[in-house]
Short mmCIF file of the C-alpha atoms (twelve columns), coordinates in Angstrom:
data_MODEL
# 
_entry.id   MODEL 
# 
loop_
_atom_site.group_PDB 
_atom_site.id 
_atom_site.type_symbol 
_atom_site.label_atom_id 
_atom_site.label_alt_id 
_atom_site.label_comp_id 
_atom_site.label_asym_id 
_atom_site.label_seq_id 
_atom_site.Cartn_x 
_atom_site.Cartn_y 
_atom_site.Cartn_z 
_atom_site.pdbx_PDB_model_num 
ATOM 1   C CA . TYR A 1   110.990 102.330 98.333  1 
ATOM 2   C CA . ALA A 2   109.675 102.221 101.898 1 
ATOM 3   C CA . VAL A 3   106.326 102.358 103.579 1 
ATOM 4   C CA . VAL A 4   106.112 103.937 107.047 1 
ATOM 5   C CA . CYS A 5   103.093 103.678 109.296 1 
ATOM 6   C CA . MET A 6   102.182 103.039 112.935 1 
ATOM 7   C CA . GLY A 7   99.611  101.197 114.961 1 
ATOM 8   C CA . ALA A 8   97.237  98.545  113.894 1 
ATOM 9   C CA . TRP A 9   97.515  99.732  110.249 1 
ATOM 10  C CA . CYS A 10  100.879 98.029  110.034 1 
ATOM 11  C CA . GLY A 11  99.223  94.676  109.564 1 
ATOM 12  C CA . ASP A 12  97.367  95.766  106.529 1 
ATOM 13  C CA . ALA A 13  100.463 97.642  105.328 1 
ATOM 14  C CA . LYS A 14  102.605 94.497  105.744 1 
ATOM 15  C CA . GLU A 15  100.137 92.461  103.679 1 
ATOM 16  C CA . ALA A 16  100.280 95.169  100.937 1 
ATOM 17  C CA . VAL A 17  104.085 95.180  101.019 1 
ATOM 18  C CA . ARG A 18  104.106 91.402  100.548 1 
ATOM 19  C CA . SER A 19  101.751 91.648  97.587  1 
ATOM 20  C CA . LEU A 20  103.852 94.363  96.034  1 
ATOM 21  C CA . ARG A 21  107.041 92.379  96.422  1 
ATOM 22  C CA . ARG A 22  105.383 89.425  94.665  1 
ATOM 23  C CA . GLU A 23  104.690 91.874  91.768  1 
ATOM 24  C CA . GLY A 24  108.410 92.813  91.778  1 
ATOM 25  C CA . VAL A 25  108.203 96.114  93.481  1 
ATOM 26  C CA . PRO A 26  111.254 96.622  95.754  1 
ATOM 27  C CA . VAL A 27  109.518 97.977  98.850  1 
ATOM 28  C CA . GLY A 28  109.936 97.526  102.611 1 
ATOM 29  C CA . LEU A 29  108.018 98.531  105.787 1 
ATOM 30  C CA . MET A 30  109.019 100.531 108.757 1 
ATOM 31  C CA . ARG A 31  106.655 100.435 111.756 1 
ATOM 32  C CA . ILE A 32  106.927 103.346 114.054 1 
ATOM 33  C CA . ARG A 33  105.960 102.371 117.617 1 
ATOM 34  C CA . PHE A 34  106.045 105.851 119.271 1 
ATOM 35  C CA . VAL A 35  106.130 109.482 118.231 1 
ATOM 36  C CA . ARG A 36  107.902 110.970 121.314 1 
ATOM 37  C CA . PRO A 37  110.780 110.649 121.413 1 
ATOM 38  C CA . PHE A 38  110.799 110.328 117.635 1 
ATOM 39  C CA . PRO A 39  113.143 107.599 116.319 1 
ATOM 40  C CA . ASP A 40  115.235 110.002 114.159 1 
ATOM 41  C CA . GLU A 41  118.174 107.693 113.769 1 
ATOM 42  C CA . GLU A 42  116.069 104.767 112.591 1 
ATOM 43  C CA . VAL A 43  114.113 106.908 110.138 1 
ATOM 44  C CA . ALA A 44  117.397 108.443 108.851 1 
ATOM 45  C CA . GLU A 45  118.345 104.912 107.629 1 
ATOM 46  C CA . LEU A 46  115.675 105.395 104.944 1 
ATOM 47  C CA . SER A 47  117.609 108.281 103.407 1 
ATOM 48  C CA . GLY A 48  118.909 106.000 100.583 1 
ATOM 49  C CA . MET A 49  115.344 105.246 99.397  1 
ATOM 50  C CA . ASP A 50  114.031 106.777 96.261  1 
ATOM 51  C CA . ARG A 51  110.663 107.514 97.885  1 
ATOM 52  C CA . VAL A 52  109.114 107.025 101.337 1 
ATOM 53  C CA . VAL A 53  105.317 106.683 101.567 1 
ATOM 54  C CA . VAL A 54  104.048 107.600 104.966 1 
ATOM 55  C CA . PHE A 55  100.475 106.712 105.962 1 
ATOM 56  C CA . ASP A 56  98.605  108.864 108.434 1 
ATOM 57  C CA . ARG A 57  95.093  108.597 109.820 1 
ATOM 58  C CA . ASP A 58  95.125  112.288 111.064 1 
ATOM 59  C CA . ILE A 59  95.376  115.638 109.433 1 
ATOM 60  C CA . THR A 60  97.195  118.890 110.188 1 
ATOM 61  C CA . PRO A 61  97.599  122.023 108.046 1 
ATOM 62  C CA . ALA A 62  100.743 120.582 106.484 1 
ATOM 63  C CA . GLY A 63  99.854  116.885 106.253 1 
ATOM 64  C CA . GLY A 64  99.745  114.143 108.789 1 
ATOM 65  C CA . ILE A 65  101.705 114.113 112.107 1 
ATOM 66  C CA . LEU A 66  103.827 111.085 111.212 1 
ATOM 67  C CA . GLY A 67  104.395 112.442 107.672 1 
ATOM 68  C CA . ARG A 68  105.708 115.740 109.042 1 
ATOM 69  C CA . GLU A 69  108.070 113.964 111.487 1 
ATOM 70  C CA . VAL A 70  109.484 111.641 108.798 1 
ATOM 71  C CA . ALA A 71  109.854 114.612 106.307 1 
ATOM 72  C CA . SER A 72  111.724 116.608 109.064 1 
ATOM 73  C CA . VAL A 73  114.361 113.854 109.084 1 
ATOM 74  C CA . LEU A 74  114.431 112.930 105.368 1 
ATOM 75  C CA . GLY A 75  113.355 116.084 103.670 1 
ATOM 76  C CA . ARG A 76  110.105 116.857 101.876 1 
ATOM 77  C CA . ASP A 77  111.309 115.677 98.434  1 
ATOM 78  C CA . LYS A 78  111.522 112.040 99.375  1 
ATOM 79  C CA . VAL A 79  108.286 111.797 101.346 1 
ATOM 80  C CA . VAL A 80  104.720 111.217 100.017 1 
ATOM 81  C CA . ASN A 81  102.333 111.598 102.939 1 
ATOM 82  C CA . VAL A 82  99.042  109.616 102.352 1 
ATOM 83  C CA . LEU A 83  96.177  110.704 104.532 1 
ATOM 84  C CA . ALA A 84  93.549  108.029 104.699 1 
ATOM 85  C CA . GLY A 85  90.984  106.396 106.979 1 
ATOM 86  C CA . LEU A 86  89.822  109.752 108.310 1 
ATOM 87  C CA . ALA A 87  86.489  109.786 110.164 1 
ATOM 88  C CA . GLY A 88  86.543  106.013 110.520 1 
ATOM 89  C CA . VAL A 89  86.559  105.267 106.751 1 
ATOM 90  C CA . ASP A 90  87.889  101.720 106.181 1 
ATOM 91  C CA . PHE A 91  91.311  101.491 104.511 1 
ATOM 92  C CA . LYS A 92  92.500  97.940  103.971 1 
ATOM 93  C CA . ALA A 93  95.523  96.126  102.491 1 
ATOM 94  C CA . ASP A 94  94.272  96.540  98.883  1 
ATOM 95  C CA . GLU A 95  93.959  100.314 99.236  1 
ATOM 96  C CA . PHE A 96  97.429  100.364 100.839 1 
ATOM 97  C CA . ARG A 97  98.792  98.409  97.845  1 
ATOM 98  C CA . LYS A 98  97.180  100.752 95.263  1 
ATOM 99  C CA . ALA A 99  98.345  103.892 97.124  1 
ATOM 100 C CA . VAL A 100 102.001 102.650 97.455  1 
ATOM 101 C CA . LYS A 101 101.940 101.631 93.755  1 
ATOM 102 C CA . HIS A 102 100.696 105.033 92.698  1 
ATOM 103 C CA . ALA A 103 103.421 106.744 94.820  1 
ATOM 104 C CA . VAL A 104 106.129 104.501 93.512  1 
ATOM 105 C CA . GLU A 105 105.069 105.162 89.881  1 
ATOM 106 C CA . GLY A 106 105.085 108.917 90.572  1 
ATOM 107 C CA . GLU A 107 101.397 109.362 90.007  1 
ATOM 108 C CA . TYR A 108 101.000 111.634 93.066  1 
ATOM 109 C CA . ALA A 109 102.130 115.099 92.035  1 
ATOM 110 C CA . ASP A 110 101.570 116.483 95.474  1 
ATOM 111 C CA . ARG A 111 103.554 115.486 98.584  1 
ATOM 112 C CA . VAL A 112 100.410 115.217 100.661 1 
ATOM 113 C CA . VAL A 113 97.599  113.016 99.257  1 
ATOM 114 C CA . LEU A 114 94.180  112.799 100.758 1 
ATOM 115 C CA . LEU A 115 92.427  109.471 99.866  1 
# 
């Protein structure tokens, strides 16, 4: 499994990934540094993952911007796009951990989840 995010959130996401690894969950983190040009080749390396959990702090009609970009490379079936922290709502490492765990366990029926 892989977590994809960008910006300052990656610190909290990294903490969550470490916690999940201690629990035995095989998960890694990819930090996207820029959207344009989008790093298609690097993201394509995640194609072997069972599920990719993408965190966005924005919303569009079809999910978050980063989630849509990742899904355009990997396909919608692999990607769970978690929209969180909208309107300045705090979203810390423990929330990341819970969201990733839910996604890994298949508890999110939808491919776009608003937390």
